[in-house]
Short mmCIF file of C-alpha atoms in Angstrom, two decimals:
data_model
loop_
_atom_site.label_atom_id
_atom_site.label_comp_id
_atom_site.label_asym_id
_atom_site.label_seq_id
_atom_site.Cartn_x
_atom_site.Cartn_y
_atom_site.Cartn_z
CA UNK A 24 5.97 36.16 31.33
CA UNK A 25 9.39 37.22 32.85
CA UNK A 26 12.63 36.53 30.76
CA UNK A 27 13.73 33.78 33.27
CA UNK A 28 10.06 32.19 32.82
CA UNK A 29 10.24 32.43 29.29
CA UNK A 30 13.63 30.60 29.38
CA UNK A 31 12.75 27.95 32.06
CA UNK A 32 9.96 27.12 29.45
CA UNK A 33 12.16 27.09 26.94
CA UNK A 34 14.46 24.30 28.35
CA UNK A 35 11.51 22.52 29.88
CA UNK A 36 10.20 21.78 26.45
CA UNK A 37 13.65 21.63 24.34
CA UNK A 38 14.17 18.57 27.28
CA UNK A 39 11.08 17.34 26.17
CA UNK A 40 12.55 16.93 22.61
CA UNK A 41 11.39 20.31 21.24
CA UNK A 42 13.91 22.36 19.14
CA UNK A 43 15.13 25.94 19.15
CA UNK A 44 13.81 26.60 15.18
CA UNK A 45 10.99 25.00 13.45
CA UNK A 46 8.81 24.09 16.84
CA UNK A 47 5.60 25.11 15.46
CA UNK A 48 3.86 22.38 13.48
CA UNK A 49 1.03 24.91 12.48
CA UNK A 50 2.45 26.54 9.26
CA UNK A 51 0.94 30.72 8.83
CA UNK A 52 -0.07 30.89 12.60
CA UNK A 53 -0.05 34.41 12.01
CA UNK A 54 -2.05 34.86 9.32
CA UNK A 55 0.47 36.50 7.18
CA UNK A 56 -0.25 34.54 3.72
CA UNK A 57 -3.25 34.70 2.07
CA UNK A 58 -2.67 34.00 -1.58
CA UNK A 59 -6.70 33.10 -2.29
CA UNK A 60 -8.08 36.36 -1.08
CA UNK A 61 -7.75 38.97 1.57
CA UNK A 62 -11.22 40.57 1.74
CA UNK A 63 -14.40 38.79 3.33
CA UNK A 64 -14.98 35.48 1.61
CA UNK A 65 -17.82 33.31 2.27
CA UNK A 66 -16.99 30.23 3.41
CA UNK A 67 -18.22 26.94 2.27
CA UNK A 68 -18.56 23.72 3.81
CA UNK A 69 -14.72 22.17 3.94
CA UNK A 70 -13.09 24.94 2.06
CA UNK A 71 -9.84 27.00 1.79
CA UNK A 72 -11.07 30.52 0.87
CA UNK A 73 -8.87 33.00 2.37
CA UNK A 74 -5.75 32.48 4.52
CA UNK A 75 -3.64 29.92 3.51
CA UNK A 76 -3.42 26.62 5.26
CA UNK A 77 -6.92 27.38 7.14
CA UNK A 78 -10.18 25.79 6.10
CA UNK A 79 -12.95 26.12 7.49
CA UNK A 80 -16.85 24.16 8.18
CA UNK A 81 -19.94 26.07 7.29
CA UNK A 82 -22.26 22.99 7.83
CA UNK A 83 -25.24 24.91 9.24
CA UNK A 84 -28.53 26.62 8.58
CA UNK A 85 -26.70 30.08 8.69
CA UNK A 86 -23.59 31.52 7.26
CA UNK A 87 -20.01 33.17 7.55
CA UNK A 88 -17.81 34.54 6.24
CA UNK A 89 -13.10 34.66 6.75
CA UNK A 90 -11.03 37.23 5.86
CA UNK A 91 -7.22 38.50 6.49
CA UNK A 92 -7.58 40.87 9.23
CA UNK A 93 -5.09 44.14 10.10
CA UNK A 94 -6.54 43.93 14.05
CA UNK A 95 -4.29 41.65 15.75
CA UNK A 96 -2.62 42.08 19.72
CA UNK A 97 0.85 44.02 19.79
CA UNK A 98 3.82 42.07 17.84
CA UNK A 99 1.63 41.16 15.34
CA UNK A 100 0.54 42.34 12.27
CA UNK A 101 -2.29 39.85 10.41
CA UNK A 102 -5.73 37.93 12.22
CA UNK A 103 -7.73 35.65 10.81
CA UNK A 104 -11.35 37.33 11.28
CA UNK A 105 -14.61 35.07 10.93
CA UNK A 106 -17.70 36.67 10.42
CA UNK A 107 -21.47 35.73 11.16
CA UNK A 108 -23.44 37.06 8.04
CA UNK A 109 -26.54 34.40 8.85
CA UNK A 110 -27.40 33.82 11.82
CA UNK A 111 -28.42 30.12 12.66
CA UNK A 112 -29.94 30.47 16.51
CA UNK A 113 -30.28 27.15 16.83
CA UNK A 114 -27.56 24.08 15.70
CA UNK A 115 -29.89 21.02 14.76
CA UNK A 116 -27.82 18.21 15.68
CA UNK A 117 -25.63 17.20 12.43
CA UNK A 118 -24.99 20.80 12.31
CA UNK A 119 -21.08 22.38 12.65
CA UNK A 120 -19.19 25.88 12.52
CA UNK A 121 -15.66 25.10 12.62
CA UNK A 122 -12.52 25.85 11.27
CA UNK A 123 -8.73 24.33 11.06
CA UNK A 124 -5.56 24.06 10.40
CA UNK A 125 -4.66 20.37 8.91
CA UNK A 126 -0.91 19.43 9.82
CA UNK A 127 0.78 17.21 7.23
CA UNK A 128 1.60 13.53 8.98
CA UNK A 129 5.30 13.02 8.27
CA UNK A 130 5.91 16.71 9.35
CA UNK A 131 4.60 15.24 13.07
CA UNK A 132 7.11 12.34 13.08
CA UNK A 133 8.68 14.12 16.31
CA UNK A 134 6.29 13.67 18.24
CA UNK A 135 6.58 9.91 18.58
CA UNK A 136 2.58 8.92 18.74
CA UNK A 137 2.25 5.54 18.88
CA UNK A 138 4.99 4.44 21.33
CA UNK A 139 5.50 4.98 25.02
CA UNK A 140 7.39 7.69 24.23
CA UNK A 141 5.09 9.78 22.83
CA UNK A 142 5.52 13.87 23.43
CA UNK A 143 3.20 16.13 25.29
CA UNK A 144 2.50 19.35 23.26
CA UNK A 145 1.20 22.53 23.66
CA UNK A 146 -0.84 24.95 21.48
CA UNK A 147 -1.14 28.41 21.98
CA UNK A 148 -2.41 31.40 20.24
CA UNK A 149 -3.96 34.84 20.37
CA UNK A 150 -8.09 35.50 20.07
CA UNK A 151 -10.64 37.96 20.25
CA UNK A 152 -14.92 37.83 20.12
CA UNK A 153 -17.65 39.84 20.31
CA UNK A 154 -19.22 36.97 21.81
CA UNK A 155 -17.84 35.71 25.57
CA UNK A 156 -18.34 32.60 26.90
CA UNK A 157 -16.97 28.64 26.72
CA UNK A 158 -15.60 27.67 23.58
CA UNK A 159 -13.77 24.63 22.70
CA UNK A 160 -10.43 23.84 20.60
CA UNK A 161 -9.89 19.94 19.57
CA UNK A 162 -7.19 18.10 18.40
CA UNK A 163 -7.97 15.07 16.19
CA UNK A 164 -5.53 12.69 15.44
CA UNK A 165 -5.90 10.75 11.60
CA UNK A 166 -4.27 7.25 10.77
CA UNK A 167 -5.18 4.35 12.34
CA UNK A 168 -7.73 4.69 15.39
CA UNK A 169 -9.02 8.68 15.02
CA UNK A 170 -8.85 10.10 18.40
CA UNK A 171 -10.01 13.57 19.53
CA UNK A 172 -9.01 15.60 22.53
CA UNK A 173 -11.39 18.28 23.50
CA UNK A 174 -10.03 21.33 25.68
CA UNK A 175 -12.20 24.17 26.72
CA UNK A 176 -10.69 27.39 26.99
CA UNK A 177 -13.33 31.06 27.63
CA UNK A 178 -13.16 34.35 26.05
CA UNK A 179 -13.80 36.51 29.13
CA UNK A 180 -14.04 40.32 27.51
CA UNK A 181 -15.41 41.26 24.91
CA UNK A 182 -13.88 42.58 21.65
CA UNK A 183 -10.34 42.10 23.91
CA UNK A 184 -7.52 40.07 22.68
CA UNK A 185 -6.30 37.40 25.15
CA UNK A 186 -3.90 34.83 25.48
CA UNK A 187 -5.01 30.80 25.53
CA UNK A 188 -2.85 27.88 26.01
CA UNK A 189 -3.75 24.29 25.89
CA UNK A 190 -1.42 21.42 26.68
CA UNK A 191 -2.66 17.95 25.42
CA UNK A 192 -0.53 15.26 27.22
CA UNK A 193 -0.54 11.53 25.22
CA UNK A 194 -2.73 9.25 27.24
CA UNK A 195 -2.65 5.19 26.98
CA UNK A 196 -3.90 4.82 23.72
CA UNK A 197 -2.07 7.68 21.88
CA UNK A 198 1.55 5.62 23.55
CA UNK A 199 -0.12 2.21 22.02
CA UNK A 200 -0.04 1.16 18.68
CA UNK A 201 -3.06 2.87 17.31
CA UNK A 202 -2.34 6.41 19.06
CA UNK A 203 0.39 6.16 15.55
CA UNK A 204 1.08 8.89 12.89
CA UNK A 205 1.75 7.19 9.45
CA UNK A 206 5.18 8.80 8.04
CA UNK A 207 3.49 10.23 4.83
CA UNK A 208 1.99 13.09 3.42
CA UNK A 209 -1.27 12.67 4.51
CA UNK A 210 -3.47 14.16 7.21
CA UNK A 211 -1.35 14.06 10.55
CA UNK A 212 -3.59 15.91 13.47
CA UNK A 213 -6.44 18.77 12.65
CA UNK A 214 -6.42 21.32 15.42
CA UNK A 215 -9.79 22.52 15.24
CA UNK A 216 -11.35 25.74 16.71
CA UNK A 217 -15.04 25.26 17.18
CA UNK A 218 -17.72 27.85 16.99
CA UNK A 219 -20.60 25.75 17.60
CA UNK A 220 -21.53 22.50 17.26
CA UNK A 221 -25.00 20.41 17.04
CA UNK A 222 -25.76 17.68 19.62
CA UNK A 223 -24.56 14.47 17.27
CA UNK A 224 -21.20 16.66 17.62
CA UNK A 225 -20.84 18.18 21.17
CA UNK A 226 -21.10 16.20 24.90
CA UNK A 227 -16.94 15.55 24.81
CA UNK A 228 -15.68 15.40 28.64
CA UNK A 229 -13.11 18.15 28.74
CA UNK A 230 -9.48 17.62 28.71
CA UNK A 231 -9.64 14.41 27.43
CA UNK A 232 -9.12 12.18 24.63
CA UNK A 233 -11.26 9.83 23.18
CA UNK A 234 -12.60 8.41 20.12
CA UNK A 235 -16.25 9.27 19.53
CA UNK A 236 -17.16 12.22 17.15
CA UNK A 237 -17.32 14.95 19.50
CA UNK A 238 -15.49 18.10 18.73
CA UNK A 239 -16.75 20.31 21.46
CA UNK A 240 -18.13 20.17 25.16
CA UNK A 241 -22.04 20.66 26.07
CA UNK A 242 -20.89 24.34 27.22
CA UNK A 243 -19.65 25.28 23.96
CA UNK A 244 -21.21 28.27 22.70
CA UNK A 245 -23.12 28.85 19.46
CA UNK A 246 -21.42 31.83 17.87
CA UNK A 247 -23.37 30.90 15.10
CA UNK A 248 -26.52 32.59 16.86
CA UNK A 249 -26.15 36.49 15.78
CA UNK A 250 -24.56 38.17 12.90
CA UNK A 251 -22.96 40.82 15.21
CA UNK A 252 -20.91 37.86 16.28
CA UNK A 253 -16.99 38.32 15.02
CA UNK A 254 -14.27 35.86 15.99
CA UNK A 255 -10.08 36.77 15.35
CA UNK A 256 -7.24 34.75 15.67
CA UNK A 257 -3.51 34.52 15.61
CA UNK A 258 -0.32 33.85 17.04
CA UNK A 259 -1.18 29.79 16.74
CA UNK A 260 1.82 27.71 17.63
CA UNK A 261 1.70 23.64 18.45
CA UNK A 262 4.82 22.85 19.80
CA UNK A 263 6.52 19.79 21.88
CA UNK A 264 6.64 20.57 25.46
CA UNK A 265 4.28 20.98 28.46
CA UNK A 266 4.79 24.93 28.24
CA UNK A 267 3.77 27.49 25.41
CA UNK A 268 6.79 29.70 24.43
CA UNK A 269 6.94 32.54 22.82
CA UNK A 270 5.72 32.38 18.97
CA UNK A 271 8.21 31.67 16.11
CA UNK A 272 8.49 34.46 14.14
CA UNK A 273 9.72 34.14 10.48
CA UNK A 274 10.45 35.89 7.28
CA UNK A 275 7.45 36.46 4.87
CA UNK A 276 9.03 34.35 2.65
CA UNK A 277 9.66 31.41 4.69
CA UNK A 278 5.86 31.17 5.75
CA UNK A 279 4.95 31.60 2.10
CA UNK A 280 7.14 28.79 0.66
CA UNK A 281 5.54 26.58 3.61
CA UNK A 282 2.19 27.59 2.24
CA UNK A 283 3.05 27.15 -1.24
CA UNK A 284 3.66 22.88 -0.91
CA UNK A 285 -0.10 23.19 -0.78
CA UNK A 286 -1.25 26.06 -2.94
CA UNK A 287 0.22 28.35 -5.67
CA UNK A 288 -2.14 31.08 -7.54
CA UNK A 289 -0.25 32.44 -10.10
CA UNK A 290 -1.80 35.57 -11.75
CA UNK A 291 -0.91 35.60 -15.88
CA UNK A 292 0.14 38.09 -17.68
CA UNK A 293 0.26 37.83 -21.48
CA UNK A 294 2.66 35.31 -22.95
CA UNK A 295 3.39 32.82 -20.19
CA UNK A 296 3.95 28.62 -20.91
CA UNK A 297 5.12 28.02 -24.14
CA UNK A 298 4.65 24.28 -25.76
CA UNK A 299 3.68 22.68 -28.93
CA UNK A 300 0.96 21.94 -31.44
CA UNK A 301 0.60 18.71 -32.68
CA UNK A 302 -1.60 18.41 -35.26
CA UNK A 303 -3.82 21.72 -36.64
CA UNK A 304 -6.85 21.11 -33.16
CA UNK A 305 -4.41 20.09 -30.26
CA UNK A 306 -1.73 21.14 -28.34
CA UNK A 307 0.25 20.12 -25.48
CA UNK A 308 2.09 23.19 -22.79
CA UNK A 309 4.08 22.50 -20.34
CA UNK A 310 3.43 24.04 -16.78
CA UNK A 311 5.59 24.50 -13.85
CA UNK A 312 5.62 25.47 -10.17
CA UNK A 313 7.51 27.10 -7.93
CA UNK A 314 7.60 24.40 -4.75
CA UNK A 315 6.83 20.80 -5.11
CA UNK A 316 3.47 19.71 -3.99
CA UNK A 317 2.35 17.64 -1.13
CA UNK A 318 0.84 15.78 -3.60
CA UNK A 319 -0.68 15.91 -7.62
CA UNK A 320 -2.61 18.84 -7.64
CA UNK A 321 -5.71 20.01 -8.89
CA UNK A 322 -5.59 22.41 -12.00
CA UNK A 323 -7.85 25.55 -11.37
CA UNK A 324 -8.28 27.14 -14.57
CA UNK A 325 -9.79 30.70 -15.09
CA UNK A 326 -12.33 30.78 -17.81
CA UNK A 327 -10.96 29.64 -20.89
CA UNK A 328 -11.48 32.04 -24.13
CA UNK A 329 -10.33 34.97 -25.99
CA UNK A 330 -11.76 37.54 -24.14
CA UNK A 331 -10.71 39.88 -21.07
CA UNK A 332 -9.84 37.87 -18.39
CA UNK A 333 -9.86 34.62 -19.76
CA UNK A 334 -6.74 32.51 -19.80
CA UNK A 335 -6.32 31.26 -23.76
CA UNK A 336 -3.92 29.88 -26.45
CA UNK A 337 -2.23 31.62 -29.01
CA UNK A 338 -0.12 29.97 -32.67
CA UNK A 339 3.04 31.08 -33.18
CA UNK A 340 2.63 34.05 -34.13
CA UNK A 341 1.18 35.34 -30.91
CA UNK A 342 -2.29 35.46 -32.22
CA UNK A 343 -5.38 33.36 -31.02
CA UNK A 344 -6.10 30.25 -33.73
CA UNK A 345 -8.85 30.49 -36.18
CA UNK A 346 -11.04 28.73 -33.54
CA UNK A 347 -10.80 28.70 -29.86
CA UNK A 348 -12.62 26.41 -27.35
CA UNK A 349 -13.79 26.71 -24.19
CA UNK A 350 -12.43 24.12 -22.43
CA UNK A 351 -8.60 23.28 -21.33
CA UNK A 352 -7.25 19.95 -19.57
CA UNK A 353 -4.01 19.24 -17.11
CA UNK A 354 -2.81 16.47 -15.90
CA UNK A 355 -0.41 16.74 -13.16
CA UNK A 356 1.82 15.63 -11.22
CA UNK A 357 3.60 17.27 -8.00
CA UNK A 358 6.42 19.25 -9.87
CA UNK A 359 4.37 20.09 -12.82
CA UNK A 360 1.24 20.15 -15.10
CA UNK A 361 1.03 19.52 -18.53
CA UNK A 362 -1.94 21.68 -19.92
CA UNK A 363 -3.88 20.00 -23.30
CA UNK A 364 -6.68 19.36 -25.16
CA UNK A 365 -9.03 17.02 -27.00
CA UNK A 366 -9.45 17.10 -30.64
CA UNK A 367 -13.02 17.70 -29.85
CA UNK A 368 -12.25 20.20 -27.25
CA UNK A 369 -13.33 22.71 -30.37
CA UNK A 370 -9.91 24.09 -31.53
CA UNK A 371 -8.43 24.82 -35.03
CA UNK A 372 -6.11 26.10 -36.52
CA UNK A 373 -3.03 25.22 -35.00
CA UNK A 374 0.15 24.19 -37.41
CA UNK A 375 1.81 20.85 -36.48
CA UNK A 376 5.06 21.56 -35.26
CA UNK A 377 4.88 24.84 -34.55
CA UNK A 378 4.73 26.27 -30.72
CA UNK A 379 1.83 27.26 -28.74
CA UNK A 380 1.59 29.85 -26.15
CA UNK A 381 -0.88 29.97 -22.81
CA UNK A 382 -2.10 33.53 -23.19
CA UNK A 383 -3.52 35.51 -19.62
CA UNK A 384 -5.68 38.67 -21.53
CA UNK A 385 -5.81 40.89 -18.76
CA UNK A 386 -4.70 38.90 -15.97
CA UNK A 387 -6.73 35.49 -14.77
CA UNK A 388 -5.91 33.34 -12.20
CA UNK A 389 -4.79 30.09 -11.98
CA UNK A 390 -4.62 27.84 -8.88
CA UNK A 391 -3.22 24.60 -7.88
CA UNK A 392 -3.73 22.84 -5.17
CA UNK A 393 -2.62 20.11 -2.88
CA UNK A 394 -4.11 20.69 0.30
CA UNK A 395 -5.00 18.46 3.23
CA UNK B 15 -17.96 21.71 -2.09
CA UNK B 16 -20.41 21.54 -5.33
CA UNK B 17 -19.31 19.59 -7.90
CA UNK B 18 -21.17 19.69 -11.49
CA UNK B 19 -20.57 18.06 -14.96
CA UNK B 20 -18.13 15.87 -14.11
CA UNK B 21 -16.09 13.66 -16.86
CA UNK B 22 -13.30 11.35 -17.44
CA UNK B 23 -10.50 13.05 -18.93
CA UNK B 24 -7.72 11.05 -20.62
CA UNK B 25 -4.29 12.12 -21.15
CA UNK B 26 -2.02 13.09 -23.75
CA UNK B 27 0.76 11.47 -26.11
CA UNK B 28 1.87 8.66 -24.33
CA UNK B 29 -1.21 8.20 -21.96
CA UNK B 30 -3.69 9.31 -24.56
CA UNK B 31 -5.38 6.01 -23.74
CA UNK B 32 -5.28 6.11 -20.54
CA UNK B 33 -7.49 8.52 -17.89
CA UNK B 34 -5.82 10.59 -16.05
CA UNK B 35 -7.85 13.16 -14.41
CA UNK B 36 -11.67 13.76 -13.67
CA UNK B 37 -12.28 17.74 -15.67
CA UNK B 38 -15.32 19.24 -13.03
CA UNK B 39 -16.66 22.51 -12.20
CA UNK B 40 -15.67 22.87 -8.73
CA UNK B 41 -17.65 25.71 -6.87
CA UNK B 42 -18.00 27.54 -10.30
CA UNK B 43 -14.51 27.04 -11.69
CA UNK B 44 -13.52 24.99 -13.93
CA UNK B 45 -10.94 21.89 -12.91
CA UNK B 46 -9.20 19.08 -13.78
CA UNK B 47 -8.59 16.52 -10.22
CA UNK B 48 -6.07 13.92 -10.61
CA UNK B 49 -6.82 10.64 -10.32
CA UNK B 50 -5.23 10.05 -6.97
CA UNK B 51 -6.31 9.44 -3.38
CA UNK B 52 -5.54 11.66 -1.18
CA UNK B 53 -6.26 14.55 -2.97
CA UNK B 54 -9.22 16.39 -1.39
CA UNK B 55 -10.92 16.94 -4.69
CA UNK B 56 -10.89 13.50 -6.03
CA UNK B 57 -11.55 11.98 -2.62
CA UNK B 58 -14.74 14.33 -2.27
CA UNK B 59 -15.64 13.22 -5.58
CA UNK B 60 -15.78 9.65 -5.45
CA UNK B 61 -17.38 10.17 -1.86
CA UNK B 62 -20.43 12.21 -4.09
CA UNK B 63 -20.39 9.15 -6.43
CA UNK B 64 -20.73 6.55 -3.83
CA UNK B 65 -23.42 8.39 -2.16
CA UNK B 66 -25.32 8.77 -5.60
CA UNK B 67 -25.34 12.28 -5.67
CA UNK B 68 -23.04 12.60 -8.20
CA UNK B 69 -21.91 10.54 -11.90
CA UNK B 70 -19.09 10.88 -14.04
CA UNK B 71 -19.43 11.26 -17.64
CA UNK B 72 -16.91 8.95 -19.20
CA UNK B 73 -13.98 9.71 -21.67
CA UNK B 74 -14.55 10.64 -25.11
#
């Protein structure tokens, strides 16, 4: 695209009520952060596993796997890269391979669903497959009436990265009442990437919304059909506006603290949360995080013990109590955790009064979560 | 996601009483899931609970 295009595009959507910073609504479009893990992960059926903010749908007979990937097209540095490591040949009709990125409802205020003046948008990224062919990318609205709009796009060349936009313009029912976003921190819109769907899934007319359960076309491929199948992604951006424009870059550190409202790991080492016993067989620690949660987490504790690896408790004098259990407790809340016990959790030796230390021998991993 | 040995978990000091979170092994790891809609863990929970795959243990 020429400067001048790139501009005219530009205004086109900024008079469309898109804004010069902060367009994209998809948070780590290019698959810098990946707190979880960076080498090939298998991926379960609704689960975060690798790069932040992306889940993906292993709901078939076969299976895959996501990792952070180093191949990505020039100004880029980070792919998402999905693996087939089971082939399923052929999708039985309940059956899915998907993935996502779930965008956060208030954050999607702007876009002013649910009232004649609702926005068109436009999502854009970067992929690459060994496998060509007709593939599908659907946007699925939450809150009141669920609507889906189902855009094919095709991967002409092989193992070559190219360039896909989609522009989903608001049709009567997204400008009525039920096309609305609730203003909370629930589950705005899922842009979902499919790589195959069954039959109870597929048969969507293209380029259209409506509110069935259909997340891809009959021409979508099944990518799911050989494991020398690979699929990479990047450069994702959903912005207002009929035209895709260039993608936002930011600093490491800005995509990160996005990523972090949903999920911190925090790797301990030694000493680390220092709180209280309160009688000789319980405790009480108090646990904080760095950003504020979308909402009360879940607690992810490593195992729980004295030995290497496990997260544990020490007395006050640094050492582990006459009797350690196997079992720790949090209850949270989205600023910060307060990690316990039970008196029959199997704990003793503890002095009332004194302080009690979360111990990390040789580096667990704790995560909390809050994602959508 | 696999869910196993599931309990009630109540809280501590001033909601010792009262439950607060559902302790599970999620996937293999151990976890406590607030009690609180929206929360994917919780809300895939109860989901397993209404489809009778899956009971709670209750508080000690």
């Amino acid at each position: 695209m020429s400067k001048a295009a790139e501009l005219a595009a530009l205004i086109a959507n900024v008079n469309k009520g898109s804004s010069l910073a902060a367009k994209n609504f998809i948070i780590n479009g290019n698959m810098s952060v990946a707190q979880r893990a960076t080498s090939a992960t298998a991926s379960g059926n609704g689960t975060y596993n690798t790069i932040d903010r992306w889940i993906t749908w292993d709901g078939n007979d076969g299976a895959l796997t996501s990792e952070q990937s180093t191949d990505a097209p020039k100004g880029f540095s980070n792919s998402l890269k999905l693996v087939c490591t089971t082939a399923d040949t052929s999708l039985a009709a309940g059956t899915y391979a998907s993935f996502a990125q779930i965008i956060e409802a208030q954050n999607l205020q702007s876009l002013d669903y649910g009232s004649s003046d609702a926005k068109p948008i436009t999502l854009s990224f970067w992929v690459k497959s060994s496998k060509t062919g007709t593939y599908c990318v659907a946007v699925e609205k939450q809150d009141s009436t669920q609507y889906r709009f189902v855009k094919e796009y095709t991967i002409s060349s092989a193992n070559t990265w190219e360039y896909k936009t989609v522009t989903i313009l608001p049709d009567s029912n997204i400008k009525a009442g039920a096309g609305a976003i609730a203003n909370d921190n629930g589950e705005g819109i899922r842009v979902l990437w499919s790589l195959g769907h069954g039959s109870t899934y597929t048969g969507a007319t293209d380029n259209t919304w409506h509110t069935g359960n259909q997340y891809a076309t009959n021409n979508q491929v099944n990518w799911m059909d050989s494991t020398s199948n690979n699929f990479f992604l990047t450069g994702c951006q959903l912005e207002i506006g009929e035209k895709a424009t260039e993608f936002e870059h930011e600093p490491y550190e800005t995509t990160l603290y996005k990523c972090l409202r949903y999920c911190e790991i925090h790797t301990l080492h030694s000493y680390t949360h220092m709180g209280f016993a309160y009688t000789t067989a319980q405790f009480l620690i108090p646990y904080t995080w760095k950003v504020e949660k979308r909402a009360a987490p879940t607690f992810t504790f490593p195992t729980v013990g004295t030995s290497s690896g496990n997260l544990g408790v020490t007395v006050a004098s640094g050492s582990y109590p006459s009797t350690h259990g196997s079992v720790l407790r949090a209850t949270t809340s989205v600023t910060q955790a307060y990690v316990y016990n039970n008196a029959d959790d199997g704990y003793a030796g503890f002095t009332d009064d004194h302080i009690a230390v979360l111990y990390g021998y040789a580096n667990p991993v704790v995560k909390i979560e809050s994602e959508l | 996601m696999k869910v196993e040995n599931a309990e009630y978990s109540k809280g501590v000091l001033d909601t010792k009483d009262k439950v607060v979170s559902i302790l599970a092994t999620i996937d293999g790891e151990l976890s406590s899931v607030p009690i609180a809609e929206g929360n994917r863990h919780y809300d895939e929970i109860m989901k397993q609970v209404k489809e009778g795959t899956l009971t709670i243990k209750d508080a000690d």
